[in-house]
Each structure stands twice: as structure tokens, then as C-alpha cells.
Amino acid sequence: MQREIIVEAPAKINLTLDILGKRADGYHELETVMHQISLVDRIHLFPRQAGIALDTDSSEIPHDADNLAYRAAQSLLDKYGCKAGIGIFIEKNIPVGAGLAGGSTDAAAVLLGIDYLLELGLEREILLDLAAGLGSDVPFCLAGMPLRQKSAGCLAVSGTTVLARGRGELMTPLPMVFLPHIVLVKPDFQLSTAEVYRGFRLEGVKEHPDTGSFVADWNQGNKQDIAGHMVNVLESVSITQKPEIGYLKESLLEMGALKALMSGSGPSVFGIYDNAEQAEAAVRLLKKDYREVFLVSSY
Ligand code: C5P
């Protein structure tokens, strides 16, 4: 058995997000295109005699069962009666409470990493089932599995894009389209996903994405067309609560973005650029006002 592995856990952005209605279980029926980006947490996993221990370099995430990554380890070890313990160290780079699935991707990396480290050989369906029990975005974060060697001592999934429906767990993989210049900004506040969804009113939505057209454009790979079909209906809630999200979108457009959109329930906003110099200039300007500004690409 290996002593320690590192698993890269990429963030996601939502390129479209539509809500079709409210479900009997209280969740919302989604139709959303999710895309993994090159902003990653690094999850160190190592065997322990017994029990789960979680540590992190971040002051913003919990160390105990309040952390989804801890619960991921617990659910896997419990379900398969593993006697082994697991140590987890999270190098946190993805902003917290940001609409980037940072907690979900860490949890997914823990599931895949423990399966690998303890040589459990679990089937994809079993891991996806455990993932769906942890949170709506966790199955997506497993979509690019299995783990492969990315660099010395570091494992990773393949970057992926998926059309997700249901709570987010019914996934259709989309082809690889590489977006080379994505400017991502996390304003200095967090939004609670549950609260944003609670505030959602179908009649308050001015524009729904045409998801069919988005997917057709994605299959063609023309960035201008893709950008034209990017819409997120949760902006109707988040921008009303926090107008700064709207101002940030406008700034990105003024600085040359093909399109700017909020990711997930926010508050992160990203701009898609087809020009590296413009993207770099936008990052330089935004860094004057914001702590968390990233120039990333597709993962
Ligand atoms: O599944 P997860 O715990 O990540 O979801 C967080 C919250 O977001 C849920 O408690 C729910 O309020 C809301 N949500 C929803 N419909 C979805 C996904 C999430 O209402 N499809």
C-alpha cells in the first residue's frame, strides 16, 4: 500500500444554469452545463491506524464532520467496513462559499483517493451513489474519473464538461472544448447556496438559457456562439441581493470578455476571453479592488 497520495481537485463553473421547477423533495429541477477549470485544491491522503483526521492550510473550512471531505471519507469507510483510518490534508486554493463547488470537489477527490490508496477497486456506480448522498455537485466532480497520474506523486481526474439534470446527478458528458482564458473573480463575501435557492422565483426570471442551442454550439466549438448562449437564472436572486455581482459582470465585459456570468449560486463571476493580453490586463485591474482574482483555463 502507498504511504501518501495527492489528488488534484478542480473547481467548476456553470456555463448555463436553468431551473425548471421545484421538486417534491424540496430540491430544484436543474438543467446546467458544468465545466472544470484549472483552479485546484490539492488533497493529501495517507493511511492512519484508525479514525479520520483532517487538517488544512485554510482558516475558512472546518476540520471535523462539518467538512464535506471528512463526511466523504466517513461514508466510504463505514459503508465498506474498512478498519483503516485516513489522514486528510487540504491545500485550499478554491474560494469558499463561492459557487465553484470547492467543498464538493474536495469530497469527490477524497472518495477517489481512498479507493485508490486502499486498493478497494470500487465500481463507478458505487462511487457515484456515495457522491450523490453527499451533495448535488459531488457526482459531477467524479465525472472525469478514473484517477490518472498527472505528475510525480499527484493524481487527477480528466477535466470534464457535463450537461446535468435532476438535482445535478443525471449527467450527459459533452465533448472537450478548451477555454484558454477565463478571468474569475470572487467578491469579498460569500453566499449560501440553500438561501439563494430559497429566494428563487420562476416568475422573477427575465431570461432562461436555451440549453439545446448552447449544447449545439458547444459541439461545434465556436467560442463566440457558445458565449452568446451562456445564461444563469440564479443571477435573478443573487444580483438582487448583491448588486456588486452585476457590476463585476459589466466590468468584465468592458474589459473585453466575450461573456461574463455568475457561477452556480454565486457570488463568483467569470469572464471568457479569446485574447490573452486582454484577460491579463483585466486581472491586473481587478486585483486593485479584489483579493481573489484568478486567470485560469479549462482543466
Ligand atoms: O445538494 P447540496 O447540499 O449541495 O445543496 C445545497 C442546497 O442547495 C440544498 O440544501 C438546496 O437548498 C439547494 N439546492 C436545490 N436544488 C438543487 C441543488 C441544490 O434546491 N438541485
PDB file of C-alpha atoms and ligand atoms in Angstrom:
ATOM      1  CA  MET A   1       0.000   0.000   0.000  1.00  0.00           C
ATOM      2  CA  GLN A   2       1.212   3.525  -0.783  1.00  0.00           C
ATOM      3  CA  ARG A   3       2.219   5.892   2.046  1.00  0.00           C
ATOM      4  CA  GLU A   4       0.686   9.106   0.763  1.00  0.00           C
ATOM      5  CA  ILE A   5      -1.007  10.315  -2.386  1.00  0.00           C
ATOM      6  CA  ILE A   6      -2.018  13.756  -3.579  1.00  0.00           C
ATOM      7  CA  VAL A   7      -5.208  14.168  -5.603  1.00  0.00           C
ATOM      8  CA  GLU A   8      -5.923  17.363  -7.530  1.00  0.00           C
ATOM      9  CA  ALA A   9      -9.482  18.617  -7.047  1.00  0.00           C
ATOM     10  CA  PRO A  10     -10.563  21.112  -9.746  1.00  0.00           C
ATOM     11  CA  ALA A  11     -13.201  23.823  -9.311  1.00  0.00           C
ATOM     12  CA  LYS A  12     -16.148  24.130 -11.705  1.00  0.00           C
ATOM     13  CA  ILE A  13     -18.011  26.940 -13.363  1.00  0.00           C
ATOM     14  CA  ASN A  14     -21.580  26.757 -14.674  1.00  0.00           C
ATOM     15  CA  LEU A  15     -21.711  27.819 -18.324  1.00  0.00           C
ATOM     16  CA  THR A  16     -25.523  27.673 -18.245  1.00  0.00           C
ATOM     17  CA  LEU A  17     -27.867  27.184 -15.306  1.00  0.00           C
ATOM     18  CA  ASP A  18     -31.616  26.783 -15.700  1.00  0.00           C
ATOM     19  CA  ILE A  19     -34.226  25.847 -13.108  1.00  0.00           C
ATOM     20  CA  LEU A  20     -37.257  24.048 -14.485  1.00  0.00           C
ATOM     21  CA  GLY A  21     -39.259  23.930 -11.252  1.00  0.00           C
ATOM     22  CA  LYS A  22     -39.359  22.824  -7.640  1.00  0.00           C
ATOM     23  CA  ARG A  23     -39.391  19.117  -6.816  1.00  0.00           C
ATOM     24  CA  ALA A  24     -41.409  17.199  -4.251  1.00  0.00           C
ATOM     25  CA  ASP A  25     -38.197  16.587  -2.241  1.00  0.00           C
ATOM     26  CA  GLY A  26     -37.635  20.357  -1.853  1.00  0.00           C
ATOM     27  CA  TYR A  27     -34.735  20.493  -4.328  1.00  0.00           C
ATOM     28  CA  HIS A  28     -34.921  22.290  -7.669  1.00  0.00           C
ATOM     29  CA  GLU A  29     -35.051  20.565 -11.037  1.00  0.00           C
ATOM     30  CA  LEU A  30     -31.902  21.752 -12.825  1.00  0.00           C
ATOM     31  CA  GLU A  31     -30.535  21.872 -16.315  1.00  0.00           C
ATOM     32  CA  THR A  32     -26.957  23.096 -16.163  1.00  0.00           C
ATOM     33  CA  VAL A  33     -23.691  22.804 -18.052  1.00  0.00           C
ATOM     34  CA  MET A  34     -20.750  22.434 -15.683  1.00  0.00           C
ATOM     35  CA  HIS A  35     -17.129  22.769 -16.746  1.00  0.00           C
ATOM     36  CA  GLN A  36     -13.979  22.026 -14.735  1.00  0.00           C
ATOM     37  CA  ILE A  37     -11.316  24.736 -14.590  1.00  0.00           C
ATOM     38  CA  SER A  38      -7.636  24.838 -13.705  1.00  0.00           C
ATOM     39  CA  LEU A  39      -8.125  26.277 -10.206  1.00  0.00           C
ATOM     40  CA  VAL A  40      -7.403  23.310  -7.925  1.00  0.00           C
ATOM     41  CA  ASP A  41      -7.241  22.221  -4.319  1.00  0.00           C
ATOM     42  CA  ARG A  42      -4.640  19.562  -3.514  1.00  0.00           C
ATOM     43  CA  ILE A  43      -5.873  16.771  -1.278  1.00  0.00           C
ATOM     44  CA  HIS A  44      -3.193  14.771   0.555  1.00  0.00           C
ATOM     45  CA  LEU A  45      -4.349  11.369   1.765  1.00  0.00           C
ATOM     46  CA  PHE A  46      -2.389   8.965   3.937  1.00  0.00           C
ATOM     47  CA  PRO A  47      -3.257   5.821   5.892  1.00  0.00           C
ATOM     48  CA  ARG A  48      -3.689   6.001   9.686  1.00  0.00           C
ATOM     49  CA  GLN A  49      -4.145   3.254  12.262  1.00  0.00           C
ATOM     50  CA  ALA A  50      -7.768   4.231  12.840  1.00  0.00           C
ATOM     51  CA  GLY A  51     -10.187   7.125  12.545  1.00  0.00           C
ATOM     52  CA  ILE A  52     -10.266  10.170  10.294  1.00  0.00           C
ATOM     53  CA  ALA A  53      -8.099  13.235  10.878  1.00  0.00           C
ATOM     54  CA  LEU A  54      -8.490  16.331   8.721  1.00  0.00           C
ATOM     55  CA  ASP A  55      -6.186  19.320   8.605  1.00  0.00           C
ATOM     56  CA  THR A  56      -5.922  22.226   6.180  1.00  0.00           C
ATOM     57  CA  ASP A  57      -3.956  25.385   5.445  1.00  0.00           C
ATOM     58  CA  SER A  58      -7.228  27.351   5.294  1.00  0.00           C
ATOM     59  CA  SER A  59      -8.823  29.194   8.203  1.00  0.00           C
ATOM     60  CA  GLU A  60     -12.181  29.145   6.400  1.00  0.00           C
ATOM     61  CA  ILE A  61     -13.097  25.453   6.387  1.00  0.00           C
ATOM     62  CA  PRO A  62     -13.959  23.124   9.287  1.00  0.00           C
ATOM     63  CA  HIS A  63     -11.707  20.247  10.452  1.00  0.00           C
ATOM     64  CA  ASP A  64     -14.479  17.898  11.510  1.00  0.00           C
ATOM     65  CA  ALA A  65     -17.642  16.241  10.165  1.00  0.00           C
ATOM     66  CA  ASP A  66     -18.913  19.692   9.115  1.00  0.00           C
ATOM     67  CA  ASN A  67     -16.410  19.385   6.284  1.00  0.00           C
ATOM     68  CA  LEU A  68     -17.847  17.506   3.285  1.00  0.00           C
ATOM     69  CA  ALA A  69     -14.443  15.891   2.621  1.00  0.00           C
ATOM     70  CA  TYR A  70     -14.488  14.428   6.150  1.00  0.00           C
ATOM     71  CA  ARG A  71     -18.015  13.096   5.572  1.00  0.00           C
ATOM     72  CA  ALA A  72     -16.931  11.612   2.243  1.00  0.00           C
ATOM     73  CA  ALA A  73     -14.182   9.617   3.988  1.00  0.00           C
ATOM     74  CA  GLN A  74     -16.558   8.577   6.756  1.00  0.00           C
ATOM     75  CA  SER A  75     -19.283   7.411   4.350  1.00  0.00           C
ATOM     76  CA  LEU A  76     -16.844   5.331   2.300  1.00  0.00           C
ATOM     77  CA  LEU A  77     -15.074   3.723   5.280  1.00  0.00           C
ATOM     78  CA  ASP A  78     -18.383   3.000   7.051  1.00  0.00           C
ATOM     79  CA  LYS A  79     -20.078   1.533   4.006  1.00  0.00           C
ATOM     80  CA  TYR A  80     -17.227  -0.852   3.238  1.00  0.00           C
ATOM     81  CA  GLY A  81     -16.403  -1.699   6.841  1.00  0.00           C
ATOM     82  CA  CYS A  82     -12.811  -0.584   6.373  1.00  0.00           C
ATOM     83  CA  LYS A  83     -10.805  -0.839   9.583  1.00  0.00           C
ATOM     84  CA  ALA A  84      -8.137   1.503   8.214  1.00  0.00           C
ATOM     85  CA  GLY A  85      -8.107   5.161   9.189  1.00  0.00           C
ATOM     86  CA  ILE A  86      -7.401   8.058   6.834  1.00  0.00           C
ATOM     87  CA  GLY A  87      -5.486  11.287   7.250  1.00  0.00           C
ATOM     88  CA  ILE A  88      -6.573  14.187   5.036  1.00  0.00           C
ATOM     89  CA  PHE A  89      -4.742  17.451   4.433  1.00  0.00           C
ATOM     90  CA  ILE A  90      -6.457  20.016   2.204  1.00  0.00           C
ATOM     91  CA  GLU A  91      -4.338  22.636   0.429  1.00  0.00           C
ATOM     92  CA  LYS A  92      -7.126  25.109  -0.210  1.00  0.00           C
ATOM     93  CA  ASN A  93      -6.918  27.370  -3.250  1.00  0.00           C
ATOM     94  CA  ILE A  94     -10.560  27.431  -4.382  1.00  0.00           C
ATOM     95  CA  PRO A  95     -12.510  30.259  -2.683  1.00  0.00           C
ATOM     96  CA  VAL A  96     -15.059  29.080  -0.112  1.00  0.00           C
ATOM     97  CA  GLY A  97     -18.817  29.764  -0.409  1.00  0.00           C
ATOM     98  CA  ALA A  98     -18.213  30.928  -3.951  1.00  0.00           C
ATOM     99  CA  GLY A  99     -20.357  28.859  -6.344  1.00  0.00           C
ATOM    100  CA  LEU A 100     -17.283  26.955  -7.574  1.00  0.00           C
ATOM    101  CA  ALA A 101     -18.026  23.560  -5.932  1.00  0.00           C
ATOM    102  CA  GLY A 102     -14.886  23.793  -3.796  1.00  0.00           C
ATOM    103  CA  GLY A 103     -16.298  21.620  -0.998  1.00  0.00           C
ATOM    104  CA  SER A 104     -17.821  19.144  -3.457  1.00  0.00           C
ATOM    105  CA  THR A 105     -14.620  18.662  -5.439  1.00  0.00           C
ATOM    106  CA  ASP A 106     -12.633  18.029  -2.250  1.00  0.00           C
ATOM    107  CA  ALA A 107     -15.197  15.383  -1.239  1.00  0.00           C
ATOM    108  CA  ALA A 108     -15.036  13.741  -4.676  1.00  0.00           C
ATOM    109  CA  ALA A 109     -11.225  13.675  -4.544  1.00  0.00           C
ATOM    110  CA  VAL A 110     -11.385  12.010  -1.115  1.00  0.00           C
ATOM    111  CA  LEU A 111     -13.711   9.264  -2.450  1.00  0.00           C
ATOM    112  CA  LEU A 112     -11.481   8.574  -5.462  1.00  0.00           C
ATOM    113  CA  GLY A 113      -8.282   8.879  -3.437  1.00  0.00           C
ATOM    114  CA  ILE A 114      -9.320   6.452  -0.690  1.00  0.00           C
ATOM    115  CA  ASP A 115     -10.493   3.941  -3.294  1.00  0.00           C
ATOM    116  CA  TYR A 116      -7.032   4.202  -4.892  1.00  0.00           C
ATOM    117  CA  LEU A 117      -4.976   4.308  -1.691  1.00  0.00           C
ATOM    118  CA  LEU A 118      -6.710   1.352  -0.018  1.00  0.00           C
ATOM    119  CA  GLU A 119      -6.975  -0.542  -3.325  1.00  0.00           C
ATOM    120  CA  LEU A 120     -10.724  -1.080  -2.880  1.00  0.00           C
ATOM    121  CA  GLY A 121     -11.443  -1.262  -6.627  1.00  0.00           C
ATOM    122  CA  LEU A 122     -14.944   0.203  -6.216  1.00  0.00           C
ATOM    123  CA  GLU A 123     -17.190   0.402  -9.235  1.00  0.00           C
ATOM    124  CA  ARG A 124     -18.032   3.775 -10.764  1.00  0.00           C
ATOM    125  CA  GLU A 125     -21.733   3.339  -9.884  1.00  0.00           C
ATOM    126  CA  ILE A 126     -20.931   2.813  -6.200  1.00  0.00           C
ATOM    127  CA  LEU A 127     -18.767   5.925  -6.020  1.00  0.00           C
ATOM    128  CA  LEU A 128     -21.397   7.995  -7.866  1.00  0.00           C
ATOM    129  CA  ASP A 129     -24.048   6.767  -5.450  1.00  0.00           C
ATOM    130  CA  LEU A 130     -21.964   7.756  -2.416  1.00  0.00           C
ATOM    131  CA  ALA A 131     -21.272  11.101  -4.105  1.00  0.00           C
ATOM    132  CA  ALA A 132     -24.970  11.844  -4.686  1.00  0.00           C
ATOM    133  CA  GLY A 133     -25.596  11.226  -0.966  1.00  0.00           C
ATOM    134  CA  LEU A 134     -23.035  13.909  -0.081  1.00  0.00           C
ATOM    135  CA  GLY A 135     -24.290  16.778  -2.274  1.00  0.00           C
ATOM    136  CA  SER A 136     -25.780  17.726  -5.622  1.00  0.00           C
ATOM    137  CA  ASP A 137     -22.459  18.779  -7.238  1.00  0.00           C
ATOM    138  CA  VAL A 138     -20.328  15.858  -5.990  1.00  0.00           C
ATOM    139  CA  PRO A 139     -21.291  13.362  -8.755  1.00  0.00           C
ATOM    140  CA  PHE A 140     -20.204  15.909 -11.381  1.00  0.00           C
ATOM    141  CA  CYS A 141     -16.818  16.239  -9.679  1.00  0.00           C
ATOM    142  CA  LEU A 142     -16.343  12.479 -10.241  1.00  0.00           C
ATOM    143  CA  ALA A 143     -17.402  12.609 -13.885  1.00  0.00           C
ATOM    144  CA  GLY A 144     -13.826  12.774 -15.216  1.00  0.00           C
ATOM    145  CA  MET A 145     -12.753   9.633 -13.346  1.00  0.00           C
ATOM    146  CA  PRO A 146     -10.789   7.344 -13.125  1.00  0.00           C
ATOM    147  CA  LEU A 147      -7.764   8.920 -11.492  1.00  0.00           C
ATOM    148  CA  ARG A 148      -4.646   9.085 -13.634  1.00  0.00           C
ATOM    149  CA  GLN A 149      -1.058  10.046 -12.829  1.00  0.00           C
ATOM    150  CA  LYS A 150      -0.767  13.772 -13.551  1.00  0.00           C
ATOM    151  CA  SER A 151       2.748  14.417 -12.279  1.00  0.00           C
ATOM    152  CA  ALA A 152       5.125  12.736  -9.848  1.00  0.00           C
ATOM    153  CA  GLY A 153       3.096  11.746  -6.753  1.00  0.00           C
ATOM    154  CA  CYS A 154      -0.009  13.586  -7.960  1.00  0.00           C
ATOM    155  CA  LEU A 155      -3.204  12.023  -9.308  1.00  0.00           C
ATOM    156  CA  ALA A 156      -6.101  13.715 -11.055  1.00  0.00           C
ATOM    157  CA  VAL A 157      -9.332  13.145 -12.949  1.00  0.00           C
ATOM    158  CA  SER A 158      -9.559  14.208 -16.597  1.00  0.00           C
ATOM    159  CA  GLY A 159     -11.132  17.644 -16.947  1.00  0.00           C
ATOM    160  CA  THR A 160     -14.729  17.338 -17.980  1.00  0.00           C
ATOM    161  CA  THR A 161     -17.849  19.164 -19.161  1.00  0.00           C
ATOM    162  CA  VAL A 162     -21.269  17.762 -18.445  1.00  0.00           C
ATOM    163  CA  LEU A 163     -24.910  18.635 -19.033  1.00  0.00           C
ATOM    164  CA  ALA A 164     -26.508  17.824 -15.668  1.00  0.00           C
ATOM    165  CA  ARG A 165     -30.198  17.432 -14.900  1.00  0.00           C
ATOM    166  CA  GLY A 166     -32.293  16.388 -11.911  1.00  0.00           C
ATOM    167  CA  ARG A 167     -30.626  17.598  -8.722  1.00  0.00           C
ATOM    168  CA  GLY A 168     -27.414  17.585 -10.761  1.00  0.00           C
ATOM    169  CA  GLU A 169     -26.753  13.844 -10.713  1.00  0.00           C
ATOM    170  CA  LEU A 170     -28.214  12.898 -14.141  1.00  0.00           C
ATOM    171  CA  MET A 171     -25.248  13.611 -16.359  1.00  0.00           C
ATOM    172  CA  THR A 172     -24.615  13.655 -20.107  1.00  0.00           C
ATOM    173  CA  PRO A 173     -20.924  14.155 -20.933  1.00  0.00           C
ATOM    174  CA  LEU A 174     -20.149  16.834 -23.532  1.00  0.00           C
ATOM    175  CA  PRO A 175     -17.089  16.892 -25.811  1.00  0.00           C
ATOM    176  CA  MET A 176     -13.880  18.615 -24.778  1.00  0.00           C
ATOM    177  CA  VAL A 177     -13.742  22.298 -25.696  1.00  0.00           C
ATOM    178  CA  PHE A 178     -10.725  24.108 -24.251  1.00  0.00           C
ATOM    179  CA  LEU A 179     -11.337  27.639 -22.992  1.00  0.00           C
ATOM    180  CA  PRO A 180      -7.826  29.086 -22.676  1.00  0.00           C
ATOM    181  CA  HIS A 181      -8.525  32.407 -20.911  1.00  0.00           C
ATOM    182  CA  ILE A 182     -11.049  32.608 -18.089  1.00  0.00           C
ATOM    183  CA  VAL A 183     -10.904  35.506 -15.635  1.00  0.00           C
ATOM    184  CA  LEU A 184     -12.506  34.552 -12.337  1.00  0.00           C
ATOM    185  CA  VAL A 185     -13.329  36.951  -9.502  1.00  0.00           C
ATOM    186  CA  LYS A 186     -14.688  36.100  -6.066  1.00  0.00           C
ATOM    187  CA  PRO A 187     -16.040  39.226  -4.343  1.00  0.00           C
ATOM    188  CA  ASP A 188     -15.248  39.589  -0.639  1.00  0.00           C
ATOM    189  CA  PHE A 189     -18.476  37.995   0.598  1.00  0.00           C
ATOM    190  CA  GLN A 190     -19.990  34.528   0.499  1.00  0.00           C
ATOM    191  CA  LEU A 191     -23.482  33.381  -0.473  1.00  0.00           C
ATOM    192  CA  SER A 192     -25.297  30.382   0.985  1.00  0.00           C
ATOM    193  CA  THR A 193     -26.440  28.031  -1.787  1.00  0.00           C
ATOM    194  CA  ALA A 194     -29.509  27.000   0.221  1.00  0.00           C
ATOM    195  CA  GLU A 195     -30.524  30.650   0.766  1.00  0.00           C
ATOM    196  CA  VAL A 196     -30.112  31.586  -2.893  1.00  0.00           C
ATOM    197  CA  TYR A 197     -32.258  28.619  -3.960  1.00  0.00           C
ATOM    198  CA  ARG A 198     -34.820  29.515  -1.282  1.00  0.00           C
ATOM    199  CA  GLY A 199     -35.060  33.029  -2.751  1.00  0.00           C
ATOM    200  CA  PHE A 200     -35.599  31.756  -6.303  1.00  0.00           C
ATOM    201  CA  ARG A 201     -38.908  32.624  -8.026  1.00  0.00           C
ATOM    202  CA  LEU A 202     -39.552  31.292 -11.517  1.00  0.00           C
ATOM    203  CA  GLU A 203     -41.617  34.388 -12.344  1.00  0.00           C
ATOM    204  CA  GLY A 204     -38.652  36.621 -11.407  1.00  0.00           C
ATOM    205  CA  VAL A 205     -36.504  35.229 -14.239  1.00  0.00           C
ATOM    206  CA  LYS A 206     -36.047  37.584 -17.206  1.00  0.00           C
ATOM    207  CA  GLU A 207     -34.031  35.188 -19.359  1.00  0.00           C
ATOM    208  CA  HIS A 208     -33.692  31.405 -19.407  1.00  0.00           C
ATOM    209  CA  PRO A 209     -30.793  29.763 -21.232  1.00  0.00           C
ATOM    210  CA  ASP A 210     -31.567  27.958 -24.470  1.00  0.00           C
ATOM    211  CA  THR A 211     -29.684  24.878 -23.318  1.00  0.00           C
ATOM    212  CA  GLY A 212     -30.286  22.953 -26.557  1.00  0.00           C
ATOM    213  CA  SER A 213     -28.660  25.729 -28.593  1.00  0.00           C
ATOM    214  CA  PHE A 214     -25.811  26.033 -26.090  1.00  0.00           C
ATOM    215  CA  VAL A 215     -25.056  22.315 -26.431  1.00  0.00           C
ATOM    216  CA  ALA A 216     -25.249  22.511 -30.243  1.00  0.00           C
ATOM    217  CA  ASP A 217     -22.762  25.424 -30.186  1.00  0.00           C
ATOM    218  CA  TRP A 218     -20.535  23.597 -27.698  1.00  0.00           C
ATOM    219  CA  ASN A 219     -20.430  20.598 -30.038  1.00  0.00           C
ATOM    220  CA  GLN A 220     -19.246  22.959 -32.819  1.00  0.00           C
ATOM    221  CA  GLY A 221     -16.680  24.579 -30.504  1.00  0.00           C
ATOM    222  CA  ASN A 222     -17.193  28.196 -31.694  1.00  0.00           C
ATOM    223  CA  LYS A 223     -16.464  30.347 -28.627  1.00  0.00           C
ATOM    224  CA  GLN A 224     -18.383  33.383 -29.834  1.00  0.00           C
ATOM    225  CA  ASP A 225     -21.554  31.298 -30.289  1.00  0.00           C
ATOM    226  CA  ILE A 226     -21.000  29.466 -27.008  1.00  0.00           C
ATOM    227  CA  ALA A 227     -20.661  32.779 -25.177  1.00  0.00           C
ATOM    228  CA  GLY A 228     -23.904  34.024 -26.715  1.00  0.00           C
ATOM    229  CA  HIS A 229     -25.886  31.242 -25.024  1.00  0.00           C
ATOM    230  CA  MET A 230     -24.437  31.474 -21.508  1.00  0.00           C
ATOM    231  CA  VAL A 231     -27.207  32.375 -19.014  1.00  0.00           C
ATOM    232  CA  ASN A 232     -27.636  31.638 -15.277  1.00  0.00           C
ATOM    233  CA  VAL A 233     -31.144  32.083 -13.834  1.00  0.00           C
ATOM    234  CA  LEU A 234     -29.836  32.256 -10.248  1.00  0.00           C
ATOM    235  CA  GLU A 235     -28.437  35.702 -11.073  1.00  0.00           C
ATOM    236  CA  SER A 236     -32.054  36.881 -10.645  1.00  0.00           C
ATOM    237  CA  VAL A 237     -31.687  36.148  -6.908  1.00  0.00           C
ATOM    238  CA  SER A 238     -28.008  36.847  -6.224  1.00  0.00           C
ATOM    239  CA  ILE A 239     -27.710  40.133  -8.137  1.00  0.00           C
ATOM    240  CA  THR A 240     -30.822  41.460  -6.399  1.00  0.00           C
ATOM    241  CA  GLN A 241     -29.238  40.621  -3.036  1.00  0.00           C
ATOM    242  CA  LYS A 242     -25.751  41.758  -4.034  1.00  0.00           C
ATOM    243  CA  PRO A 243     -25.711  44.271  -6.931  1.00  0.00           C
ATOM    244  CA  GLU A 244     -21.907  44.134  -6.889  1.00  0.00           C
ATOM    245  CA  ILE A 245     -22.168  40.840  -8.823  1.00  0.00           C
ATOM    246  CA  GLY A 246     -23.884  42.724 -11.659  1.00  0.00           C
ATOM    247  CA  TYR A 247     -21.256  45.498 -11.607  1.00  0.00           C
ATOM    248  CA  LEU A 248     -18.491  42.892 -11.803  1.00  0.00           C
ATOM    249  CA  LYS A 249     -20.120  41.304 -14.862  1.00  0.00           C
ATOM    250  CA  GLU A 250     -20.266  44.726 -16.530  1.00  0.00           C
ATOM    251  CA  SER A 251     -16.595  45.408 -15.699  1.00  0.00           C
ATOM    252  CA  LEU A 252     -15.508  42.123 -17.269  1.00  0.00           C
ATOM    253  CA  LEU A 253     -17.484  42.913 -20.428  1.00  0.00           C
ATOM    254  CA  GLU A 254     -15.997  46.432 -20.588  1.00  0.00           C
ATOM    255  CA  MET A 255     -12.565  44.817 -20.310  1.00  0.00           C
ATOM    256  CA  GLY A 256     -13.175  42.704 -23.421  1.00  0.00           C
ATOM    257  CA  ALA A 257     -14.855  39.495 -22.210  1.00  0.00           C
ATOM    258  CA  LEU A 258     -16.924  37.662 -24.837  1.00  0.00           C
ATOM    259  CA  LYS A 259     -19.358  36.990 -21.986  1.00  0.00           C
ATOM    260  CA  ALA A 260     -19.431  37.329 -18.201  1.00  0.00           C
ATOM    261  CA  LEU A 261     -21.568  35.180 -15.932  1.00  0.00           C
ATOM    262  CA  MET A 262     -22.074  34.289 -12.295  1.00  0.00           C
ATOM    263  CA  SER A 263     -21.119  30.682 -11.462  1.00  0.00           C
ATOM    264  CA  GLY A 264     -23.660  28.473  -9.659  1.00  0.00           C
ATOM    265  CA  SER A 265     -25.399  30.333  -6.849  1.00  0.00           C
ATOM    266  CA  GLY A 266     -22.537  32.843  -6.759  1.00  0.00           C
ATOM    267  CA  PRO A 267     -21.016  35.110  -5.835  1.00  0.00           C
ATOM    268  CA  SER A 268     -18.077  34.248  -8.149  1.00  0.00           C
ATOM    269  CA  VAL A 269     -18.210  35.831 -11.586  1.00  0.00           C
ATOM    270  CA  PHE A 270     -16.140  34.781 -14.588  1.00  0.00           C
ATOM    271  CA  GLY A 271     -15.399  36.222 -17.997  1.00  0.00           C
ATOM    272  CA  ILE A 272     -14.496  34.196 -21.101  1.00  0.00           C
ATOM    273  CA  TYR A 273     -11.796  35.837 -23.250  1.00  0.00           C
ATOM    274  CA  ASP A 274     -10.386  34.895 -26.636  1.00  0.00           C
ATOM    275  CA  ASN A 275      -7.392  37.157 -26.173  1.00  0.00           C
ATOM    276  CA  ALA A 276      -4.639  36.509 -23.587  1.00  0.00           C
ATOM    277  CA  GLU A 277      -3.472  40.143 -23.351  1.00  0.00           C
ATOM    278  CA  GLN A 278      -6.986  41.429 -22.619  1.00  0.00           C
ATOM    279  CA  ALA A 279      -7.511  38.732 -19.986  1.00  0.00           C
ATOM    280  CA  GLU A 280      -4.184  39.565 -18.310  1.00  0.00           C
ATOM    281  CA  ALA A 281      -4.997  43.285 -18.341  1.00  0.00           C
ATOM    282  CA  ALA A 282      -8.403  42.572 -16.750  1.00  0.00           C
ATOM    283  CA  VAL A 283      -6.742  40.557 -13.993  1.00  0.00           C
ATOM    284  CA  ARG A 284      -4.259  43.374 -13.276  1.00  0.00           C
ATOM    285  CA  LEU A 285      -7.068  45.925 -12.949  1.00  0.00           C
ATOM    286  CA  LEU A 286      -9.372  43.711 -10.873  1.00  0.00           C
ATOM    287  CA  LYS A 287      -6.549  42.896  -8.449  1.00  0.00           C
ATOM    288  CA  LYS A 288      -6.562  46.545  -7.382  1.00  0.00           C
ATOM    289  CA  ASP A 289     -10.031  46.048  -5.884  1.00  0.00           C
ATOM    290  CA  TYR A 290     -10.326  42.327  -5.180  1.00  0.00           C
ATOM    291  CA  ARG A 291      -8.263  39.828  -3.197  1.00  0.00           C
ATOM    292  CA  GLU A 292      -9.401  36.739  -5.074  1.00  0.00           C
ATOM    293  CA  VAL A 293      -8.811  37.150  -8.820  1.00  0.00           C
ATOM    294  CA  PHE A 294      -7.620  34.245 -10.957  1.00  0.00           C
ATOM    295  CA  LEU A 295      -6.577  33.756 -14.572  1.00  0.00           C
ATOM    296  CA  VAL A 296      -7.448  30.155 -15.345  1.00  0.00           C
ATOM    297  CA  SER A 297      -8.333  27.893 -18.267  1.00  0.00           C
ATOM    298  CA  SER A 298     -10.316  24.732 -18.788  1.00  0.00           C
ATOM    299  CA  TYR A 299      -8.892  21.889 -16.686  1.00  0.00           C
TER     300      TYR A 299
HETATM  301  O1  C5P B   1     -27.016  19.266  -2.508  1.00  0.00           O
HETATM  302  P1  C5P B   1     -26.363  20.400  -1.764  1.00  0.00           P
HETATM  303  O2  C5P B   1     -26.245  20.116  -0.300  1.00  0.00           O
HETATM  304  O3  C5P B   1     -25.069  20.825  -2.353  1.00  0.00           O
HETATM  305  O4  C5P B   1     -27.330  21.619  -1.949  1.00  0.00           O
HETATM  306  C1  C5P B   1     -27.292  22.748  -1.106  1.00  0.00           C
HETATM  307  C2  C5P B   1     -28.636  23.388  -1.081  1.00  0.00           C
HETATM  308  O5  C5P B   1     -28.937  23.937  -2.366  1.00  0.00           O
HETATM  309  C3  C5P B   1     -29.768  22.425  -0.811  1.00  0.00           C
HETATM  310  O6  C5P B   1     -29.997  22.327   0.574  1.00  0.00           O
HETATM  311  C4  C5P B   1     -30.932  23.077  -1.511  1.00  0.00           C
HETATM  312  O7  C5P B   1     -31.486  24.074  -0.686  1.00  0.00           O
HETATM  313  C5  C5P B   1     -30.286  23.771  -2.688  1.00  0.00           C
HETATM  314  N1  C5P B   1     -30.413  23.016  -3.948  1.00  0.00           N
HETATM  315  C6  C5P B   1     -31.643  22.937  -4.577  1.00  0.00           C
HETATM  316  N2  C5P B   1     -31.762  22.243  -5.756  1.00  0.00           N
HETATM  317  C7  C5P B   1     -30.691  21.643  -6.315  1.00  0.00           C
HETATM  318  C8  C5P B   1     -29.421  21.718  -5.689  1.00  0.00           C
HETATM  319  C9  C5P B   1     -29.320  22.421  -4.506  1.00  0.00           C
HETATM  320  O8  C5P B   1     -32.639  23.481  -4.096  1.00  0.00           O
HETATM  321  N3  C5P B   1     -30.828  20.976  -7.459  1.00  0.00           N
END
